Coordinates of C-alpha atoms and ligand atoms in Angstrom, one line a residue:
X1 CA 22.7 7.5 -14.5
X2 CA 21.1 10.8 -13.9
X3 CA 22.4 13.4 -12.1
X4 CA 18.8 13.2 -9.6
X5 CA 19.3 9.4 -9.1
X6 CA 23.1 9.5 -8.3
X7 CA 21.9 12.1 -5.7
X8 CA 19.5 9.8 -4.3
X9 CA 21.7 6.9 -4.1
X10 CA 23.7 9.1 -2.3
X11 CA 21.5 9.8 0.5
X12 CA 20.2 6.7 0.9
X13 CA 24.1 5.6 1.3
X14 CA 24.0 8.2 3.8
X15 CA 21.0 7.3 6.0
X16 CA 21.3 6.4 9.7
X17 CA 17.4 4.7 9.4
X18 CA 15.5 5.0 6.2
X19 CA 11.4 5.1 6.3
X20 CA 9.3 3.5 3.2
X21 CA 5.4 4.7 2.3
X22 CA 4.1 3.6 -0.7
X23 CA 1.1 3.5 -2.4
X24 CA -0.6 2.4 -5.4
X25 CA 2.1 2.7 -8.0
X26 CA 4.4 -0.2 -6.7
X27 CA 1.9 -2.6 -7.5
X28 CA 0.9 -1.4 -10.7
X29 CA 3.8 -2.7 -13.0
X30 CA 2.6 -6.2 -11.2
X31 CA -1.2 -5.8 -13.0
X32 CA -2.8 -3.6 -9.9
X33 CA -5.0 -0.8 -11.1
X34 CA -4.2 2.1 -9.1
X35 CA -7.3 4.1 -7.9
X36 CA -6.7 7.4 -9.4
X37 CA -5.9 8.0 -13.0
X38 CA -5.8 5.3 -16.2
X39 CA -7.3 2.5 -15.0
X40 CA -8.9 3.9 -11.7
X41 CA -12.0 2.7 -12.4
X42 CA -13.7 -0.4 -11.9
X43 CA -17.3 -0.7 -14.1
X44 CA -17.1 3.3 -14.7
X45 CA -17.8 3.5 -10.0
X46 CA -14.6 5.5 -8.6
X47 CA -13.5 4.1 -6.1
X48 CA -14.2 6.9 -4.1
X49 CA -17.6 5.9 -4.3
X50 CA -18.0 2.0 -3.1
X51 CA -15.3 1.9 -0.8
X52 CA -17.2 3.1 1.8
X53 CA -19.6 2.3 5.3
X54 CA -21.8 3.8 3.3
X55 CA -22.1 1.8 -0.1
X56 CA -20.9 -1.3 1.8
X57 CA -25.2 -0.3 4.1
X58 CA -26.8 0.2 0.7
X59 CA -25.7 -2.4 -1.6
X60 CA -23.3 -4.8 -0.4
X61 CA -23.9 -7.0 -2.9
X62 CA -21.6 -4.7 -5.7
X63 CA -19.2 -3.5 -2.9
X64 CA -18.0 -7.4 -2.5
X65 CA -18.7 -7.7 -6.4
X66 CA -15.3 -5.6 -6.5
X67 CA -13.3 -6.7 -4.0
X68 CA -14.0 -10.6 -5.3
X69 CA -12.5 -8.9 -8.7
X70 CA -9.7 -7.8 -7.1
X71 CA -9.1 -10.3 -4.2
X72 CA -8.7 -12.5 -7.5
X73 CA -6.7 -9.8 -9.5
X74 CA -4.4 -10.1 -6.9
X75 CA -4.2 -13.5 -6.2
X76 CA -2.9 -13.7 -9.7
X77 CA -0.2 -10.9 -9.3
X78 CA 3.5 -11.7 -7.9
X79 CA 5.7 -8.7 -6.2
X80 CA 7.7 -7.0 -8.7
X81 CA 10.7 -5.5 -8.9
X82 CA 10.1 -2.8 -6.7
X83 CA 8.4 -4.7 -4.0
X84 CA 11.5 -6.4 -3.8
X85 CA 14.3 -3.7 -4.3
X86 CA 12.7 -2.6 -1.1
X87 CA 12.4 -5.9 0.9
X88 CA 15.7 -6.6 0.3
X89 CA 16.8 -2.8 1.8
X90 CA 14.9 -3.8 4.3
X91 CA 16.7 -6.6 5.0
X92 CA 20.1 -5.3 4.9
X93 CA 22.5 -3.2 7.1
X94 CA 19.8 0.2 7.2
X95 CA 17.4 0.0 9.5
X96 CA 14.5 0.8 7.1
X97 CA 10.7 0.3 8.1
X98 CA 7.6 -0.1 5.3
X99 CA 4.9 1.6 5.6
X100 CA 1.9 0.6 3.3
X101 CA -1.3 2.3 1.9
X102 CA -1.6 -1.0 -0.2
X103 CA -3.8 -3.8 1.1
X104 CA -3.1 -6.6 -2.0
X105 CA -0.1 -8.2 0.4
X106 CA 2.8 -7.8 -2.6
X107 CA 4.8 -6.2 0.1
X108 CA 4.2 -9.3 2.3
X109 CA 5.0 -11.3 -0.6
X110 CA 8.1 -9.8 -1.3
X111 CA 9.6 -10.1 2.1
X112 CA 9.6 -14.1 2.2
X113 CA 10.3 -14.5 -1.1
X114 CA 13.5 -11.9 -1.1
X115 CA 14.0 -13.5 2.7
X116 CA 14.3 -17.7 1.8
X117 CA 15.1 -18.8 4.2
X118 CA 15.6 -16.5 6.2
X119 CA 13.7 -14.1 8.4
X120 CA 11.2 -11.7 6.9
X121 CA 10.0 -9.4 9.3
X122 CA 12.6 -6.9 9.0
X123 CA 10.7 -6.8 5.2
X124 CA 6.5 -7.0 6.5
X125 CA 5.3 -3.8 5.7
X126 CA 2.8 -1.8 8.3
X127 CA -0.3 -2.2 6.2
X128 CA -2.7 0.8 7.7
X129 CA -5.0 0.6 5.3
X130 CA -6.0 -3.5 6.4
X131 CA -5.6 -6.7 4.1
X132 CA -7.7 -7.5 1.3
X133 CA -7.1 -11.3 1.9
X134 CA -9.1 -10.8 5.3
X135 CA -12.3 -10.4 5.9
X136 CA -13.8 -8.6 9.2
X137 CA -17.6 -9.1 10.8
X138 CA -19.3 -6.1 10.5
X139 CA -20.5 -6.7 13.8
X140 CA -18.5 -8.3 16.3
X141 CA -15.3 -7.4 14.3
X142 CA -13.9 -11.0 14.5
X143 CA -10.9 -11.7 11.6
X144 CA -11.1 -14.3 9.2
X145 CA -9.0 -15.1 6.4
X146 CA -10.7 -14.0 3.3
X147 CA -11.6 -16.5 0.1
X148 CA -11.9 -15.0 -3.9
X149 CA -14.7 -17.1 -4.5
X150 CA -17.8 -15.1 -2.5
X151 CA -21.5 -15.4 -4.3
X152 CA -22.4 -12.2 -4.8
X153 CA -25.7 -13.9 -6.4
X154 CA -27.6 -12.3 -4.1
X155 CA -27.6 -10.6 -1.1
X156 CA -28.4 -14.0 1.5
X157 CA -25.2 -15.8 -0.1
X158 CA -22.6 -13.2 0.8
X159 CA -20.7 -14.1 4.0
X160 CA -21.4 -14.4 7.2
X161 CA -19.2 -14.4 10.1
X162 CA -19.0 -18.0 11.9
X163 CA -19.4 -16.5 15.6
X164 CA -22.3 -14.4 15.1
X165 CA -23.8 -14.2 11.8
X166 CA -22.6 -10.7 11.4
X167 CA -22.3 -9.5 7.6
X168 CA -18.2 -9.8 7.6
X169 CA -16.7 -7.6 4.9
X170 CA -13.8 -7.2 3.8
X171 CA -11.0 -6.4 6.6
X172 CA -9.9 -3.4 4.7
X173 CA -10.0 1.2 5.9
X174 CA -12.9 2.8 3.5
X175 CA -12.9 6.3 3.5
X176 CA -14.9 8.2 6.2
X177 CA -13.4 5.2 9.0
X178 CA -10.4 6.0 11.5
X179 CA -7.6 3.6 10.4
X180 CA -6.6 0.8 13.4
X181 CA -4.8 3.6 16.0
X182 CA -1.8 1.3 17.1
X183 CA -0.9 0.7 13.4
X184 CA -1.2 4.3 12.8
X185 CA 1.0 5.3 15.6
X186 CA 3.7 2.6 14.5
X187 CA 3.4 4.5 10.9
X188 CA 4.0 8.1 12.6
X189 CA 6.6 6.8 15.3
X190 CA 8.8 4.9 12.9
X191 CA 8.5 8.2 10.2
X192 CA 9.6 10.4 12.7
X193 CA 12.7 8.1 14.5
X194 CA 13.7 8.2 9.8
X195 CA 16.4 10.6 8.2
X196 CA 15.4 9.7 5.2
X197 CA 11.9 9.1 4.2
X198 CA 11.0 7.2 0.4
X199 CA 8.1 7.7 -1.1
X200 CA 7.0 5.7 -3.8
X201 CA 3.4 5.3 -6.0
X202 CA 1.4 7.8 -3.8
X203 CA -1.4 10.6 -5.2
X204 CA -0.7 12.1 -1.4
X205 CA -4.1 12.7 -1.4
X206 CA -5.7 10.3 1.7
X207 CA -5.0 11.4 5.1
X208 CA -3.7 10.4 7.7
X209 CA -1.2 8.1 5.1
X210 CA -0.3 11.2 3.5
X211 CA 0.7 13.4 6.1
X212 CA 3.2 9.6 7.4
X213 CA 6.6 12.2 5.0
X214 CA 5.8 15.2 6.8
X215 CA 6.6 13.7 10.2
X216 CA 10.9 12.6 9.2
X217 CA 10.3 16.5 7.2
X218 CA 9.4 17.5 10.9
X219 CA 12.4 16.3 12.6
X220 CA 15.0 17.4 10.4
X221 CA 14.7 14.5 7.5
X222 CA 14.4 14.0 4.1
X223 CA 12.5 13.0 1.1
X224 CA 13.2 11.2 -2.1
X225 CA 9.9 11.0 -3.8
X226 CA 10.1 7.7 -7.1
X227 CA 6.0 8.4 -9.1
X228 CA 5.8 8.6 -12.3
X229 CA 4.1 12.4 -12.1
X230 CA 5.3 14.9 -9.6
X231 CA 2.8 14.8 -6.4
X232 CA 1.9 17.1 -3.7
X233 CA 4.8 16.1 -1.4
X234 CA 7.6 16.7 -4.7
X235 CA 7.9 20.1 -3.4
X236 CA 8.9 19.1 0.1
X237 CA 11.4 16.2 -1.4
X238 CA 15.1 16.5 -1.5
X239 CA 14.6 13.9 -5.2
X240 CA 12.1 13.6 -7.1
X241 CA 12.2 10.5 -9.1
X242 CA 10.1 10.3 -12.2
X243 CA 9.4 6.8 -13.8
X244 CA 8.1 3.5 -13.1
X245 CA 8.9 2.2 -9.3
X246 CA 10.3 -1.5 -10.6
X247 CA 13.0 0.1 -12.9
X248 CA 13.9 2.9 -10.2
X249 CA 14.3 1.4 -7.1
X250 CA 17.0 -2.0 -8.6
X251 CA 19.2 1.1 -9.8
X252 CA 18.0 3.5 -6.4
X253 CA 18.6 0.9 -3.8
X254 CA 21.2 -0.7 -5.8
X255 CA 20.7 -4.1 -4.2
X256 CA 19.5 -6.6 -6.8
X257 CA 21.0 -10.2 -6.6
X258 CA 23.6 -11.1 -8.3
X259 CA 23.1 -13.2 -11.6
Ligands
APR301 N1 5.8 3.3 -11.0 C1 5.0 4.6 -10.1 N2 4.2 5.3 -9.4 C2 3.2 4.8 -10.5 C3 3.5 3.4 -11.1 C4 4.6 3.0 -11.8 N3 4.9 2.3 -12.3 N4 2.3 3.9 -11.1 C5 1.1 4.9 -11.4 N5 1.9 5.4 -10.1 C6 1.9 6.0 -9.5 C7 0.5 8.2 -10.0 O1 1.4 8.8 -10.8 C8 -0.1 8.3 -8.8 O2 0.6 9.1 -8.0 O3 1.0 6.3 -7.9 C9 0.1 7.0 -7.8 C10 -1.4 6.4 -6.8 O4 -1.9 7.2 -6.9 P1 -3.5 6.4 -6.7 O5 -4.3 6.1 -7.2 O6 -4.3 7.1 -5.4 O7 -3.3 5.4 -4.8 P2 -2.7 6.1 -3.5 O8 -2.4 7.0 -3.4 O9 -2.4 4.4 -3.4 O10 -4.1 6.1 -3.0 C11 -4.6 6.0 -1.3 O11 -6.8 5.6 -1.8 O12 -9.0 5.0 -2.6 C12 -7.6 5.1 -1.3 O13 -7.4 3.9 0.5 C13 -6.8 3.7 -0.8 O14 -5.0 3.0 0.0 C14 -5.9 3.7 -1.3 C15 -5.5 5.7 -0.6

């Protein structure tokens, strides 16, 4: 075990309350592409070009095509050892809240898998950017379960709201849109209350989510960053662990199931 890993494990063991902030990197080993870096492009589009209300207003077919592709891809993915290690941590004795920027639902699936017949709720994530498997009406705001087989063949075939016939869209937060205030304030509250923040697989470039760990720091808590690369938060971290989350988290959290 590296010295850094030993130090990080000590910090986890000593923590009274933990908050975890995850980003796309935790799901990379499950096969979900990240937004930035290698694999971050879809048909030569950058996510910042597609994930906006303007793009949806201009070209809803292309935006739906992208989300439909991502829904199908995610449906074929499973939580990895990193998601499961975090779920087991949250189901354990140290009060832990998982805050995620991911919309892929893999933390939720890991919570159910890790809990088995027990109550999964302590491991269910605070999803600050929404959930890709839900639709939201762009007119009346009604939320409904989404489908993976969106017919994107024409503008008229795109999904419409059963209540008001408004255009449905994926229930995710796009660039330029505000996050749900209650969800955001819950994320910042749990970060303030924590004495340790574990930041996993996020480039920490997108605000306000990237500031969640700063709330822990401002209250005197510590950060551990787990990422393939150094990120803007690495300089603030007590320990920065470089490598794949699916390998590092089980070692860090020591919560592998008995074999
Ligand atoms: N293990 C750990 N870290 C990884 C791994 C891995 N296997 N693979 C990639 N990473 C790291 C990358 O080094 C990078 O720091 O994960 C991070 C992924 O960064 P982004 O793709 O920018 O994803 P994220 O930070 O979640 O993006 C934030 O931006 O596009 C929007 O709303 C979208 O929620 C998203 C937000």
